[in-house]
């Protein structure tokens, strides 16, 4: 089975970075593809309990794919839901760009 921690770090890195470079205002094609990408995760993500939690979260909070600010915040909030569940500190969602776009890598 995959290493859930390493897979998680790699996946969050991909998702947050993709959100950070998503267009300010997505056109309908971009929005449709982003919605498909995110919607696929509860079915395809290779950690079944992670996938089912994510599916529940996404039912309560459907993704906002209108543009980068809203998408980055949505993703930050979903990641924080996982952080809280795992007893990790919450991340300040005002610092998403600093972490994933403008700032130095950690
Ligand atoms: P990670 O949580 O992987 O974070 C990586 C980096 O992202 C951090 O170092 C920090 O710089 C930054 N970051 C942290 N929080 C945020 C935020 N809110 N917004 C933006 N940037 C942030 N693991 C389980 O054990 N059980 C689960 O149910 C589970 N569900 C998951 C669901 C999904 C969709 C994903 C992608 C992962 C899931 N994981 C789950 C894995 C878990 O979230 C972590 O990736 C893993 O525990 C490694 O944690 P980490 O402390 O190295 O940092």
PDB file of C-alpha atoms and ligand atoms in Angstrom:
ATOM      1  CA  UNK A   1       0.000   0.000   0.000  1.00  0.00           C
ATOM      2  CA  UNK A   2       1.160   3.593  -0.553  1.00  0.00           C
ATOM      3  CA  UNK A   3       2.857   5.594   2.205  1.00  0.00           C
ATOM      4  CA  UNK A   4      -0.118   7.746   3.248  1.00  0.00           C
ATOM      5  CA  UNK A   5       2.069  10.551   4.654  1.00  0.00           C
ATOM      6  CA  UNK A   6       4.330  10.857   1.639  1.00  0.00           C
ATOM      7  CA  UNK A   7       1.387  10.553  -0.730  1.00  0.00           C
ATOM      8  CA  UNK A   8      -0.404  13.255   1.266  1.00  0.00           C
ATOM      9  CA  UNK A   9       2.518  15.702   1.141  1.00  0.00           C
ATOM     10  CA  UNK A  10       2.947  15.142  -2.601  1.00  0.00           C
ATOM     11  CA  UNK A  11      -0.773  15.494  -3.276  1.00  0.00           C
ATOM     12  CA  UNK A  12      -1.191  18.650  -1.183  1.00  0.00           C
ATOM     13  CA  UNK A  13       1.854  20.101  -2.922  1.00  0.00           C
ATOM     14  CA  UNK A  14       0.345  19.376  -6.339  1.00  0.00           C
ATOM     15  CA  UNK A  15      -3.108  20.671  -5.397  1.00  0.00           C
ATOM     16  CA  UNK A  16      -2.010  23.856  -3.589  1.00  0.00           C
ATOM     17  CA  UNK A  17       0.516  24.700  -6.306  1.00  0.00           C
ATOM     18  CA  UNK A  18      -2.038  24.109  -9.053  1.00  0.00           C
ATOM     19  CA  UNK A  19      -4.510  26.352  -7.192  1.00  0.00           C
ATOM     20  CA  UNK A  20      -1.829  29.033  -6.676  1.00  0.00           C
ATOM     21  CA  UNK A  21      -1.226  29.223 -10.444  1.00  0.00           C
ATOM     22  CA  UNK A  22      -4.884  28.810 -11.442  1.00  0.00           C
ATOM     23  CA  UNK A  23      -6.233  31.815 -13.399  1.00  0.00           C
ATOM     24  CA  UNK A  24      -7.583  34.793 -11.463  1.00  0.00           C
ATOM     25  CA  UNK A  25     -10.856  34.225 -13.330  1.00  0.00           C
ATOM     26  CA  UNK A  26     -11.165  30.733 -14.758  1.00  0.00           C
ATOM     27  CA  UNK A  27     -12.874  30.327 -18.119  1.00  0.00           C
ATOM     28  CA  UNK A  28     -15.608  27.657 -18.347  1.00  0.00           C
ATOM     29  CA  UNK A  29     -13.223  25.008 -19.694  1.00  0.00           C
ATOM     30  CA  UNK A  30     -10.660  25.565 -16.952  1.00  0.00           C
ATOM     31  CA  UNK A  31     -13.389  25.575 -14.304  1.00  0.00           C
ATOM     32  CA  UNK A  32     -14.880  22.369 -15.670  1.00  0.00           C
ATOM     33  CA  UNK A  33     -11.505  20.596 -15.673  1.00  0.00           C
ATOM     34  CA  UNK A  34     -10.685  21.740 -12.147  1.00  0.00           C
ATOM     35  CA  UNK A  35     -14.076  20.606 -10.922  1.00  0.00           C
ATOM     36  CA  UNK A  36     -13.506  17.183 -12.566  1.00  0.00           C
ATOM     37  CA  UNK A  37     -10.016  16.861 -11.097  1.00  0.00           C
ATOM     38  CA  UNK A  38     -11.253  17.536  -7.561  1.00  0.00           C
ATOM     39  CA  UNK A  39     -14.433  15.501  -7.944  1.00  0.00           C
ATOM     40  CA  UNK A  40     -12.410  12.478  -9.032  1.00  0.00           C
ATOM     41  CA  UNK A  41     -10.362  12.341  -5.829  1.00  0.00           C
ATOM     42  CA  UNK A  42     -12.989  10.764  -3.551  1.00  0.00           C
ATOM     43  CA  UNK A  43     -13.197   7.910  -6.076  1.00  0.00           C
ATOM     44  CA  UNK A  44      -9.551   7.587  -7.121  1.00  0.00           C
ATOM     45  CA  UNK A  45      -7.326   8.757  -4.250  1.00  0.00           C
ATOM     46  CA  UNK A  46      -5.356   5.659  -3.187  1.00  0.00           C
ATOM     47  CA  UNK A  47      -5.984   5.976   0.564  1.00  0.00           C
ATOM     48  CA  UNK A  48      -9.531   4.781   1.021  1.00  0.00           C
ATOM     49  CA  UNK A  49     -10.288   6.327   4.405  1.00  0.00           C
ATOM     50  CA  UNK A  50      -8.751   9.644   3.239  1.00  0.00           C
ATOM     51  CA  UNK A  51     -10.859   9.470   0.076  1.00  0.00           C
ATOM     52  CA  UNK A  52     -14.083   8.843   1.928  1.00  0.00           C
ATOM     53  CA  UNK A  53     -13.431  11.692   4.405  1.00  0.00           C
ATOM     54  CA  UNK A  54     -12.721  13.979   1.471  1.00  0.00           C
ATOM     55  CA  UNK A  55     -15.951  12.908  -0.208  1.00  0.00           C
ATOM     56  CA  UNK A  56     -17.907  13.847   2.932  1.00  0.00           C
ATOM     57  CA  UNK A  57     -16.112  17.217   3.197  1.00  0.00           C
ATOM     58  CA  UNK A  58     -16.797  17.977  -0.463  1.00  0.00           C
ATOM     59  CA  UNK A  59     -20.492  17.187  -0.072  1.00  0.00           C
ATOM     60  CA  UNK A  60     -20.697  19.727   2.747  1.00  0.00           C
ATOM     61  CA  UNK A  61     -18.475  22.233   0.911  1.00  0.00           C
ATOM     62  CA  UNK A  62     -18.474  21.906  -2.884  1.00  0.00           C
ATOM     63  CA  UNK A  63     -15.320  23.299  -4.519  1.00  0.00           C
ATOM     64  CA  UNK A  64     -15.299  26.935  -5.653  1.00  0.00           C
ATOM     65  CA  UNK A  65     -13.516  26.776  -9.002  1.00  0.00           C
ATOM     66  CA  UNK A  66     -14.286  30.347 -10.108  1.00  0.00           C
ATOM     67  CA  UNK A  67     -10.721  31.611  -9.687  1.00  0.00           C
ATOM     68  CA  UNK A  68      -7.440  31.272  -7.858  1.00  0.00           C
ATOM     69  CA  UNK A  69      -8.272  33.187  -4.667  1.00  0.00           C
ATOM     70  CA  UNK A  70     -11.465  31.266  -3.962  1.00  0.00           C
ATOM     71  CA  UNK A  71      -9.958  27.931  -4.989  1.00  0.00           C
ATOM     72  CA  UNK A  72      -6.830  28.418  -2.865  1.00  0.00           C
ATOM     73  CA  UNK A  73      -8.978  29.274   0.143  1.00  0.00           C
ATOM     74  CA  UNK A  74     -11.324  26.348  -0.418  1.00  0.00           C
ATOM     75  CA  UNK A  75      -8.379  23.954  -0.609  1.00  0.00           C
ATOM     76  CA  UNK A  76      -6.712  25.477   2.444  1.00  0.00           C
ATOM     77  CA  UNK A  77      -9.914  24.968   4.417  1.00  0.00           C
ATOM     78  CA  UNK A  78     -10.253  21.343   3.316  1.00  0.00           C
ATOM     79  CA  UNK A  79      -6.595  20.721   4.206  1.00  0.00           C
ATOM     80  CA  UNK A  80      -7.243  22.312   7.608  1.00  0.00           C
ATOM     81  CA  UNK A  81     -10.137  19.923   8.171  1.00  0.00           C
ATOM     82  CA  UNK A  82      -7.659  17.075   7.704  1.00  0.00           C
ATOM     83  CA  UNK A  83      -5.070  18.833   9.906  1.00  0.00           C
ATOM     84  CA  UNK A  84      -7.573  19.147  12.734  1.00  0.00           C
ATOM     85  CA  UNK A  85      -8.651  15.539  12.383  1.00  0.00           C
ATOM     86  CA  UNK A  86      -5.007  14.429  12.611  1.00  0.00           C
ATOM     87  CA  UNK A  87      -4.236  16.738  15.553  1.00  0.00           C
ATOM     88  CA  UNK A  88      -1.950  18.950  13.422  1.00  0.00           C
ATOM     89  CA  UNK A  89      -1.991  22.755  13.710  1.00  0.00           C
ATOM     90  CA  UNK A  90      -4.325  24.719  11.436  1.00  0.00           C
ATOM     91  CA  UNK A  91      -2.662  26.697   8.657  1.00  0.00           C
ATOM     92  CA  UNK A  92      -3.382  30.448   8.251  1.00  0.00           C
ATOM     93  CA  UNK A  93      -5.250  30.593   4.941  1.00  0.00           C
ATOM     94  CA  UNK A  94      -4.069  34.181   4.376  1.00  0.00           C
ATOM     95  CA  UNK A  95      -0.581  32.727   3.916  1.00  0.00           C
ATOM     96  CA  UNK A  96      -1.395  30.330   1.098  1.00  0.00           C
ATOM     97  CA  UNK A  97       0.325  32.421  -1.587  1.00  0.00           C
ATOM     98  CA  UNK A  98       3.365  32.992   0.572  1.00  0.00           C
ATOM     99  CA  UNK A  99       3.705  29.235   1.026  1.00  0.00           C
ATOM    100  CA  UNK A 100       2.742  27.996  -2.438  1.00  0.00           C
ATOM    101  CA  UNK A 101       3.411  30.846  -4.869  1.00  0.00           C
ATOM    102  CA  UNK A 102       5.577  33.727  -3.754  1.00  0.00           C
ATOM    103  CA  UNK A 103       7.567  32.487  -0.815  1.00  0.00           C
ATOM    104  CA  UNK A 104      10.587  30.226  -0.355  1.00  0.00           C
ATOM    105  CA  UNK A 105       9.973  26.483  -0.368  1.00  0.00           C
ATOM    106  CA  UNK A 106      10.041  24.742   3.006  1.00  0.00           C
TER     107      UNK A 106
HETATM  108  P1  LIG B   1       0.910  18.025   5.095  1.00  0.00           P
HETATM  109  O1  LIG B   1      -0.380  18.075   5.846  1.00  0.00           O
HETATM  110  O2  LIG B   1       1.049  17.011   4.019  1.00  0.00           O
HETATM  111  O3  LIG B   1       1.175  19.478   4.493  1.00  0.00           O
HETATM  112  C1  LIG B   1       2.274  19.750   3.632  1.00  0.00           C
HETATM  113  C2  LIG B   1       2.638  21.218   3.748  1.00  0.00           C
HETATM  114  O4  LIG B   1       1.506  21.990   3.360  1.00  0.00           O
HETATM  115  C3  LIG B   1       2.919  21.677   5.162  1.00  0.00           C
HETATM  116  O5  LIG B   1       4.261  21.500   5.490  1.00  0.00           O
HETATM  117  C4  LIG B   1       2.540  23.153   5.136  1.00  0.00           C
HETATM  118  O6  LIG B   1       3.597  23.935   4.644  1.00  0.00           O
HETATM  119  C5  LIG B   1       1.437  23.202   4.099  1.00  0.00           C
HETATM  120  N1  LIG B   1       0.094  23.269   4.670  1.00  0.00           N
HETATM  121  C6  LIG B   1      -0.390  22.674   5.797  1.00  0.00           C
HETATM  122  N2  LIG B   1      -1.689  22.928   5.949  1.00  0.00           N
HETATM  123  C7  LIG B   1      -2.048  23.707   4.900  1.00  0.00           C
HETATM  124  C8  LIG B   1      -3.268  24.315   4.507  1.00  0.00           C
HETATM  125  N3  LIG B   1      -4.401  24.149   5.225  1.00  0.00           N
HETATM  126  N4  LIG B   1      -3.291  25.054   3.388  1.00  0.00           N
HETATM  127  C9  LIG B   1      -2.162  25.238   2.659  1.00  0.00           C
HETATM  128  N5  LIG B   1      -0.975  24.687   2.969  1.00  0.00           N
HETATM  129  C10 LIG B   1      -0.914  23.931   4.082  1.00  0.00           C
HETATM  130  N6  LIG B   1      -3.796  11.321   6.379  1.00  0.00           N
HETATM  131  C11 LIG B   1      -4.378  10.539   7.325  1.00  0.00           C
HETATM  132  O7  LIG B   1      -3.674   9.974   8.164  1.00  0.00           O
HETATM  133  N7  LIG B   1      -5.745  10.397   7.378  1.00  0.00           N
HETATM  134  C12 LIG B   1      -6.566  11.010   6.483  1.00  0.00           C
HETATM  135  O8  LIG B   1      -7.800  10.852   6.530  1.00  0.00           O
HETATM  136  C13 LIG B   1      -5.973  11.811   5.454  1.00  0.00           C
HETATM  137  N8  LIG B   1      -6.738  12.384   4.503  1.00  0.00           N
HETATM  138  C14 LIG B   1      -6.128  13.057   3.484  1.00  0.00           C
HETATM  139  C15 LIG B   1      -6.917  13.578   2.456  1.00  0.00           C
HETATM  140  C16 LIG B   1      -6.324  14.211   1.378  1.00  0.00           C
HETATM  141  C17 LIG B   1      -7.205  14.755   0.260  1.00  0.00           C
HETATM  142  C18 LIG B   1      -4.911  14.343   1.311  1.00  0.00           C
HETATM  143  C19 LIG B   1      -4.264  15.004   0.123  1.00  0.00           C
HETATM  144  C20 LIG B   1      -4.131  13.836   2.326  1.00  0.00           C
HETATM  145  C21 LIG B   1      -4.713  13.182   3.428  1.00  0.00           C
HETATM  146  N9  LIG B   1      -3.945  12.664   4.461  1.00  0.00           N
HETATM  147  C22 LIG B   1      -4.558  11.927   5.438  1.00  0.00           C
HETATM  148  C23 LIG B   1      -2.484  12.935   4.544  1.00  0.00           C
HETATM  149  C24 LIG B   1      -2.218  14.139   5.480  1.00  0.00           C
HETATM  150  O9  LIG B   1      -3.048  15.256   5.147  1.00  0.00           O
HETATM  151  C25 LIG B   1      -0.767  14.648   5.398  1.00  0.00           C
HETATM  152  O10 LIG B   1      -0.424  14.903   4.054  1.00  0.00           O
HETATM  153  C26 LIG B   1       0.264  13.686   5.990  1.00  0.00           C
HETATM  154  O11 LIG B   1      -0.112  13.358   7.314  1.00  0.00           O
HETATM  155  C27 LIG B   1       1.664  14.374   6.026  1.00  0.00           C
HETATM  156  O12 LIG B   1       1.532  15.536   6.828  1.00  0.00           O
HETATM  157  P2  LIG B   1       2.623  16.666   6.982  1.00  0.00           P
HETATM  158  O13 LIG B   1       2.556  17.094   8.419  1.00  0.00           O
HETATM  159  O14 LIG B   1       3.934  16.242   6.436  1.00  0.00           O
HETATM  160  O15 LIG B   1       2.113  17.909   6.122  1.00  0.00           O
END
